[in-house]
Short mmCIF file of C-alpha atoms and ligand atoms in Angstrom, two decimals:
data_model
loop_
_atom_site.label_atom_id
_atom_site.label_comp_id
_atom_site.label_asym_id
_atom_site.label_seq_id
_atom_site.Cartn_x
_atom_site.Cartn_y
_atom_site.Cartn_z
CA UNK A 1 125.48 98.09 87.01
CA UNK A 2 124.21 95.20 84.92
CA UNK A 3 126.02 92.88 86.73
CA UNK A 4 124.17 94.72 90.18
CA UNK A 5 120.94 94.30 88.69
CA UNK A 6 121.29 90.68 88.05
CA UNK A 7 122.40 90.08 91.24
CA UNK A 8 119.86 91.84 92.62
CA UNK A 9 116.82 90.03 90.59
CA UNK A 10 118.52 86.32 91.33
CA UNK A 11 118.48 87.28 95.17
CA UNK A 12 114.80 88.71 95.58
CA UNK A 13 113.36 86.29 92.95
CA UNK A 14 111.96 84.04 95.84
CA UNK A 15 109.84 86.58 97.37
CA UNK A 16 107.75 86.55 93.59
CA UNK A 17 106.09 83.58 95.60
CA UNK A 18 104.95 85.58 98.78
CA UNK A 19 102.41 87.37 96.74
CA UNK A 20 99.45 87.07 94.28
CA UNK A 21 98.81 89.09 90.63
CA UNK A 22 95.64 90.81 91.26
CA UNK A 23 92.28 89.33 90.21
CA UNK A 24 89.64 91.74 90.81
CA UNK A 25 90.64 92.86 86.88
CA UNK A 26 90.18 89.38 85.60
CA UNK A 27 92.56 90.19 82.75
CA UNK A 28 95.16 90.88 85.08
CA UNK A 29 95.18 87.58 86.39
CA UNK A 30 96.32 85.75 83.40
CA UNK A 31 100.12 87.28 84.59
CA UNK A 32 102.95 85.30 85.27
CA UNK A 33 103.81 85.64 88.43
CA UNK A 34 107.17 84.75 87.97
CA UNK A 35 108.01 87.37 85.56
CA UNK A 36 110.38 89.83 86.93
CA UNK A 37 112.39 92.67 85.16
CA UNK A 38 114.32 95.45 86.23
CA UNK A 39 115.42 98.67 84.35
CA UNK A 40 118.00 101.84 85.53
CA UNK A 41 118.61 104.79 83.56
CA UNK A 42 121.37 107.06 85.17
CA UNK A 43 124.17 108.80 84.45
CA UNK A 44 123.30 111.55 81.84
CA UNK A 45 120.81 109.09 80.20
CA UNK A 46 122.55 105.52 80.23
CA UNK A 47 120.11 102.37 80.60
CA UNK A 48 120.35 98.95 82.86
CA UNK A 49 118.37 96.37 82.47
CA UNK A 50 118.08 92.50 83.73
CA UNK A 51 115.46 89.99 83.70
CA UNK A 52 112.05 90.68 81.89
CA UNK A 53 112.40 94.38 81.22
CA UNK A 54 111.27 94.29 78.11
CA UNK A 55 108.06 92.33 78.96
CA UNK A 56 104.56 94.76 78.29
CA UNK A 57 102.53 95.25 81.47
CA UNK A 58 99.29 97.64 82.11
CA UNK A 59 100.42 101.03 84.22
CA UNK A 60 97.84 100.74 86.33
CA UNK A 61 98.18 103.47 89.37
CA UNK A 62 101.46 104.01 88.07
CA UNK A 63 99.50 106.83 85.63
CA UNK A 64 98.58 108.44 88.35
CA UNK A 65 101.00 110.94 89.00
CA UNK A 66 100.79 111.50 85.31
CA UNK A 67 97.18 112.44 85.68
CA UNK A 68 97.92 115.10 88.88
CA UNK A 69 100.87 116.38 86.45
CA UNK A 70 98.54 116.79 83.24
CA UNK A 71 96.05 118.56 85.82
CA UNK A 72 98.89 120.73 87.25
CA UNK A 73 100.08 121.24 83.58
CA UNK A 74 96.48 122.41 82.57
CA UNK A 75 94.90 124.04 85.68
CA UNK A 76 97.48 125.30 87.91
CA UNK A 77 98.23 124.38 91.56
CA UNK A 78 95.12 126.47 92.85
CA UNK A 79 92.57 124.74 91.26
CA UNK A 80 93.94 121.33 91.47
CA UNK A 81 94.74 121.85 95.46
CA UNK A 82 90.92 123.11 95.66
CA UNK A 83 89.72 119.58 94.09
CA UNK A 84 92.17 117.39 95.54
CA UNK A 85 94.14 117.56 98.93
CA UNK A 86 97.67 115.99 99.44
CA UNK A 87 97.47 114.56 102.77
CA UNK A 88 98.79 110.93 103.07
CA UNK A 89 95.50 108.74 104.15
CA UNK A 90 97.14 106.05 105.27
CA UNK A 91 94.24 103.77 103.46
CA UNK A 92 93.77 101.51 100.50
CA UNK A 93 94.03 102.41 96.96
CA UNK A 94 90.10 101.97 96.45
CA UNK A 95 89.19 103.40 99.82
CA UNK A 96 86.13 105.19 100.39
CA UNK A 97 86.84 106.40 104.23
CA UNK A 98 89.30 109.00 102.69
CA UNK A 99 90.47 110.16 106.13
CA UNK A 100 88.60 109.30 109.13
CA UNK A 101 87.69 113.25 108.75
CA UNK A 102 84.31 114.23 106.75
CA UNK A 103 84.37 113.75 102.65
CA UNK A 104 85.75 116.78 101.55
CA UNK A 105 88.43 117.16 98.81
CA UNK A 106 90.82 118.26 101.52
CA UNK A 107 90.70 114.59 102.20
CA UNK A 108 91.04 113.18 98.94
CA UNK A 109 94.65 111.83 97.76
CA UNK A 110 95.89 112.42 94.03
CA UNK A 111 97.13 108.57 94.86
CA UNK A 112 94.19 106.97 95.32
CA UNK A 113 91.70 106.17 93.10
CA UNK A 114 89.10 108.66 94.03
CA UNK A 115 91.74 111.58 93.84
CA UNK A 116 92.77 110.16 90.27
CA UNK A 117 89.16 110.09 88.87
CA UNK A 118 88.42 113.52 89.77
CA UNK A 119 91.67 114.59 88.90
CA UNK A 120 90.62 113.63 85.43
CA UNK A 121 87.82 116.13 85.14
CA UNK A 122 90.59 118.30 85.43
CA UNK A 123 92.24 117.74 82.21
CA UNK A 124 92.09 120.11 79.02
CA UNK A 125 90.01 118.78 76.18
CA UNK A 126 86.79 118.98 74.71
CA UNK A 127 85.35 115.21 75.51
CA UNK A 128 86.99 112.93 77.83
CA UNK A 129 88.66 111.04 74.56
CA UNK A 130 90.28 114.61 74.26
CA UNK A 131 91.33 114.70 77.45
CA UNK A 132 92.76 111.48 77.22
CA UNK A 133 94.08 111.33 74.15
CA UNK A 134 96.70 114.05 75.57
CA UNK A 135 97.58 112.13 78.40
CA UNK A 136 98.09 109.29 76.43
CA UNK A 137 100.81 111.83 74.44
CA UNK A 138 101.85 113.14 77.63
CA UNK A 139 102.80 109.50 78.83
CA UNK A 140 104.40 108.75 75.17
CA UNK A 141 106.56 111.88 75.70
CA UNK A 142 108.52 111.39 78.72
CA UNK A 143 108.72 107.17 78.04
CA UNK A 144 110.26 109.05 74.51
CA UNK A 145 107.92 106.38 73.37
CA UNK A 146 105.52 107.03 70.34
CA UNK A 147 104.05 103.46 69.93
CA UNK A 148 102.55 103.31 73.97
CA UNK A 149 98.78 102.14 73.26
CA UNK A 150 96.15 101.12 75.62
CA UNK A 151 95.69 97.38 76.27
CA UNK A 152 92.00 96.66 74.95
CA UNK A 153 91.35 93.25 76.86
CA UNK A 154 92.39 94.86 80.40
CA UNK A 155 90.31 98.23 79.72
CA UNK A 156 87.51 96.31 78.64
CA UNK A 157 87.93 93.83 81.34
CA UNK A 158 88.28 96.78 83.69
CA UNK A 159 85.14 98.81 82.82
CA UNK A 160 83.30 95.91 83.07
CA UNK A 161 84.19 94.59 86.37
CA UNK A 162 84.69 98.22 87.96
CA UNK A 163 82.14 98.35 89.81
CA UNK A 164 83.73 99.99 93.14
CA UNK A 165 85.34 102.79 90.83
CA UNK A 166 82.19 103.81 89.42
CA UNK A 167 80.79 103.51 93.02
CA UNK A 168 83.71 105.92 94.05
CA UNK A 169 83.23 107.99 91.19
CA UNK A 170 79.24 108.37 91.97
CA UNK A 171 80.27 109.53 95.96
CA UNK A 172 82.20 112.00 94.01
CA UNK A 173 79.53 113.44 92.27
CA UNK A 174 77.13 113.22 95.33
CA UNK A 175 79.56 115.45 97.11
CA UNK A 176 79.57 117.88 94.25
CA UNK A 177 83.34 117.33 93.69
CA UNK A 178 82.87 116.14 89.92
CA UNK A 179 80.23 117.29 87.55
CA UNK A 180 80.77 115.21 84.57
CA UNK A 181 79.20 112.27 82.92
CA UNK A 182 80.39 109.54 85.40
CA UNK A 183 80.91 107.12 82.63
CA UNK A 184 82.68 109.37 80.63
CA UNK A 185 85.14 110.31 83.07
CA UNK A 186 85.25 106.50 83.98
CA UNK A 187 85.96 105.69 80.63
CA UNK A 188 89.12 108.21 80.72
CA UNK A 189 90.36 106.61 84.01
CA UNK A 190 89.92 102.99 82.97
CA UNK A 191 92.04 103.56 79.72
CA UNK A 192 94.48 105.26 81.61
CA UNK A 193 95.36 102.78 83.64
CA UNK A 194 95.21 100.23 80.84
CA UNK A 195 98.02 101.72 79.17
CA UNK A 196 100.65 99.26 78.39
CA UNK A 197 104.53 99.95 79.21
CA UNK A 198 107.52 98.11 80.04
CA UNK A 199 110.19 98.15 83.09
CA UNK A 200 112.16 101.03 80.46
CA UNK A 201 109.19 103.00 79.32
CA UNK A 202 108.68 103.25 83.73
CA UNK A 203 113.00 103.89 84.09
CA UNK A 204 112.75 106.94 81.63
CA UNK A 205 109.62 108.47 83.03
CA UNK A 206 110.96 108.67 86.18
CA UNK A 207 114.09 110.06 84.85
CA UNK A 208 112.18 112.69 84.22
CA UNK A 209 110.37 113.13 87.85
CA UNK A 210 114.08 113.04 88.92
CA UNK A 211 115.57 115.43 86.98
CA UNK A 212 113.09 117.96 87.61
CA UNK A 213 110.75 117.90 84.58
CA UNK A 214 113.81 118.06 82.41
CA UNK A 215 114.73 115.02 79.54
CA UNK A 216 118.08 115.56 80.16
CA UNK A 217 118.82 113.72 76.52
CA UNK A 218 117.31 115.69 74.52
CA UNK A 219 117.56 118.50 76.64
CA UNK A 220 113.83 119.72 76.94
CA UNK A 221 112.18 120.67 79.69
CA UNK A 222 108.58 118.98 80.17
CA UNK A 223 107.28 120.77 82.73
CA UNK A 224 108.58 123.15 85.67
CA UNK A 225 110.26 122.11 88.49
CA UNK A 226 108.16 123.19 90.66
CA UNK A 227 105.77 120.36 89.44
CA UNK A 228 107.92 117.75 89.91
CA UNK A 229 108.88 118.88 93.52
CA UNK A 230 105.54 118.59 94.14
CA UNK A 231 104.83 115.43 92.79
CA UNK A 232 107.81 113.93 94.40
CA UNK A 233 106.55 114.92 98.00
CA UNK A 234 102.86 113.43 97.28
CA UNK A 235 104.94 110.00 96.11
CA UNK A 236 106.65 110.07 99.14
CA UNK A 237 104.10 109.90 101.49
CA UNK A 238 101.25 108.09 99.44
CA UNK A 239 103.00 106.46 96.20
CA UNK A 240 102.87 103.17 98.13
CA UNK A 241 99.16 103.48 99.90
CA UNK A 242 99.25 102.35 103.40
CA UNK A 243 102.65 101.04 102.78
CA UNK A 244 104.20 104.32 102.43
CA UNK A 245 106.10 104.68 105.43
CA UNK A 246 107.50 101.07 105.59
CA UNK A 247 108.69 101.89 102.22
CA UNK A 248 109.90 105.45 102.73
CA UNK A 249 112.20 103.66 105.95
CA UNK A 250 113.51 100.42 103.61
CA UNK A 251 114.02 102.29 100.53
CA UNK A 252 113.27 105.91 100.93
CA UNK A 253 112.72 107.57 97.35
CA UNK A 254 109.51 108.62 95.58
CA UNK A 255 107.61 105.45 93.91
CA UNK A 256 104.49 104.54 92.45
CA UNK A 257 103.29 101.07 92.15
CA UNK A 258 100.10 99.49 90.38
CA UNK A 259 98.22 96.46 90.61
CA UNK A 260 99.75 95.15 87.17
CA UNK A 261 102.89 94.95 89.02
CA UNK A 262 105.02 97.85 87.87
CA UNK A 263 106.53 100.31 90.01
CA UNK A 264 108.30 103.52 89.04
CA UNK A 265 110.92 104.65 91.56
CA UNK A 266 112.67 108.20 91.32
CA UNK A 267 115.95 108.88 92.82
CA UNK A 268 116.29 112.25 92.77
CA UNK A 269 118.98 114.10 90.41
CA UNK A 270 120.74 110.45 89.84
CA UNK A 271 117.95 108.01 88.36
CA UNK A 272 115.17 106.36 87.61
CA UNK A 273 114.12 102.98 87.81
CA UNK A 274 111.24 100.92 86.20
CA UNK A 275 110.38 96.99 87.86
CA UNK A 276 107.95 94.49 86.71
CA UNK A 277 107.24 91.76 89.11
CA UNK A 278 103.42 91.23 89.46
CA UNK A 279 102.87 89.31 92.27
CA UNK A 280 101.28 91.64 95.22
CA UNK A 281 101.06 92.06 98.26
CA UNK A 282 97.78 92.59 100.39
CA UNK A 283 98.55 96.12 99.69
CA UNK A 284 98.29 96.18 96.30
CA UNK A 285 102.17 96.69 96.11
CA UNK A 286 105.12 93.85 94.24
CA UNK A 287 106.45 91.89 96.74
CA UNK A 288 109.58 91.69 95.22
CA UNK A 289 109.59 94.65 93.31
CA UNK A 290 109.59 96.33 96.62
CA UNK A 291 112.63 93.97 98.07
CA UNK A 292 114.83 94.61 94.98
CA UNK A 293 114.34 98.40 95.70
CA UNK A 294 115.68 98.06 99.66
CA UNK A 295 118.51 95.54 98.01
CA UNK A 296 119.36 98.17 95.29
CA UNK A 297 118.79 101.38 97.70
CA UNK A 298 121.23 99.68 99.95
CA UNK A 299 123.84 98.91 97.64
CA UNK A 300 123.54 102.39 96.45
CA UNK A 301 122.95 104.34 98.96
CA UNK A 302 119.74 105.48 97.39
CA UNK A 303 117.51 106.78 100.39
CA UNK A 304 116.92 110.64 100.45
CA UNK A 305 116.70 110.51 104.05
N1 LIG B 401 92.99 100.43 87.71
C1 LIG B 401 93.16 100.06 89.08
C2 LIG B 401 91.90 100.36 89.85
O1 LIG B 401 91.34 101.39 89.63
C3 LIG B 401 94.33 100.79 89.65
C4 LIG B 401 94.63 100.40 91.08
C5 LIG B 401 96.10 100.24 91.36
O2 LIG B 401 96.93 100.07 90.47
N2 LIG B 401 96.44 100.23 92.62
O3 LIG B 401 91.46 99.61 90.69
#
């Protein structure tokens, strides 16, 4: 498998140069686009790993299904399917025309930002640093990695330049689908996404999403299956943004990407797989993250189609 992964990282290395590492977050675009890592852990709980796996990136989107599973976790399917909808909207990550339906929360994706940023509001706690402080632990659980720790330069860098989230966030609260302090809820959202991981910490979280809320290690069961199923479906169809189905027909497993260049890939009951590669597409997605998935999904027969 090591051997594989090498492989596959020396033949999709080119395609680091068809994209660009996102500047909108300033901080983000001091990345080297050239830096590209790859880990697998399968097989009961055994790791691969090539390249620059070990390099620290920010999650970025990648948090988000962590946020819809911390919202599950606290408030149930109900409530969280009454705020936010699971339809695939085919649109940006930082869309406002939702759906080319009316704003309603029927139309809102847990994928996209504005389904993250409500989804927040969702969370247990008594101030949004509660709230976030336990998704932070939630995060450090299933990467079975105590020392994860926001990235201060890219939050700060973040909340500063973010203005079309807190635009987003403000539609929100015109449409009476969040009732917080916008700021405060912002302020949860931006140091979510500035969390900093590594191709691994990604690999063993979506172990988890793969093995049905279970750390098959240790033995412990996170969360229900039931939460993971669902998860896994909303990945399917939106983990990508309007690259979804492209990426469900090359590759075809449940993945997350983020503008820092990670994406977390689930192959259900067999493995999961963290990548680092952070130049993007127009899409927001790693150019050749996304090719060393199709290489590695057709080597291993990966697709769940
Ligand atoms: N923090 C980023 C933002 O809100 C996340 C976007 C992404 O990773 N696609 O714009």
């Amino acid at each position: 498998m090591n051997n594989l992964l090498n492989n596959v990282l020396n033949k999709c290395r080119e395609y680091t140069k068809n994209g660009t590492v996102a500047s909108y977050i300033p901080e983000l675009a001091k990345s080297n686009p050239e830096d590209f890592g790859i880990c697998v852990v399968a097989d009961g709980g055994s790791f691969y790993c090539a390249g620059d796996f070990s390099k620290s990136f920010t999650i970025q989107s990648i948090i988000k299904p962590i946020i819809l599973l911390l919202a599950l976790l606290d408030k149930g399917e109900e409530k969280v399917r009454a705020l936010v909808g699971v339809e695939a909207t085919g649109k940006p990550f930082d869309a406002f025309n939702y759906s080319d339906q009316a704003l309603k929360c029927e139309n809102i994706n847990p994928m996209i930002n504005a389904g993250a940023i409500a989804l927040c509001t969702l969370i247990n706690g008594d101030s949004y640093e509660e709230k976030f402080s336990r998704l932070l632990s939630l995060v450090r659980k299933m990467a079975d990695n105590p020392q994860l720790e926001v990235n201060q330069d890219v939050y700060i860098s973040e909340k500063t330049t973010g203005n079309k989230n807190r635009a987003l966030a403000y539609m929100l609260k015109a449409y009476g689908m969040i009732g917080d302090n916008v700021d405060d809820i912002l302020d949860c959202y931006f140091s979510a996404c500035s969390i900093n991981v590594n191709s691994f910490d990604l690999a063993k979280i979506a172990f988890i999403f793969a093995n049905k809320g279970k750390n098959i290690i240790t033995g412990e069961q996170i969360f229900d299956e039931k939460y993971a199923r669902y998860i896994n479906a909303v990945l399917v169809t939106s983990g990508m943004y309007d690259g979804s189905g492209e990426f469900a027909l090359d590759v075809g497993v449940p993945a997350k990407s983020g503008v820092g260049g990670g994406i977390m890939a689930i192959v259900p009951n067999r493995m999961g797989i963290g990548i680092y590669s952070p130049a993007l597409d127009n899409k927001g997605n790693s150019c050749a993250g996304i090719k060393a998935l199709e290489s590695l999904s057709k080597e291993l027969e990966l697709s769940i189609f």
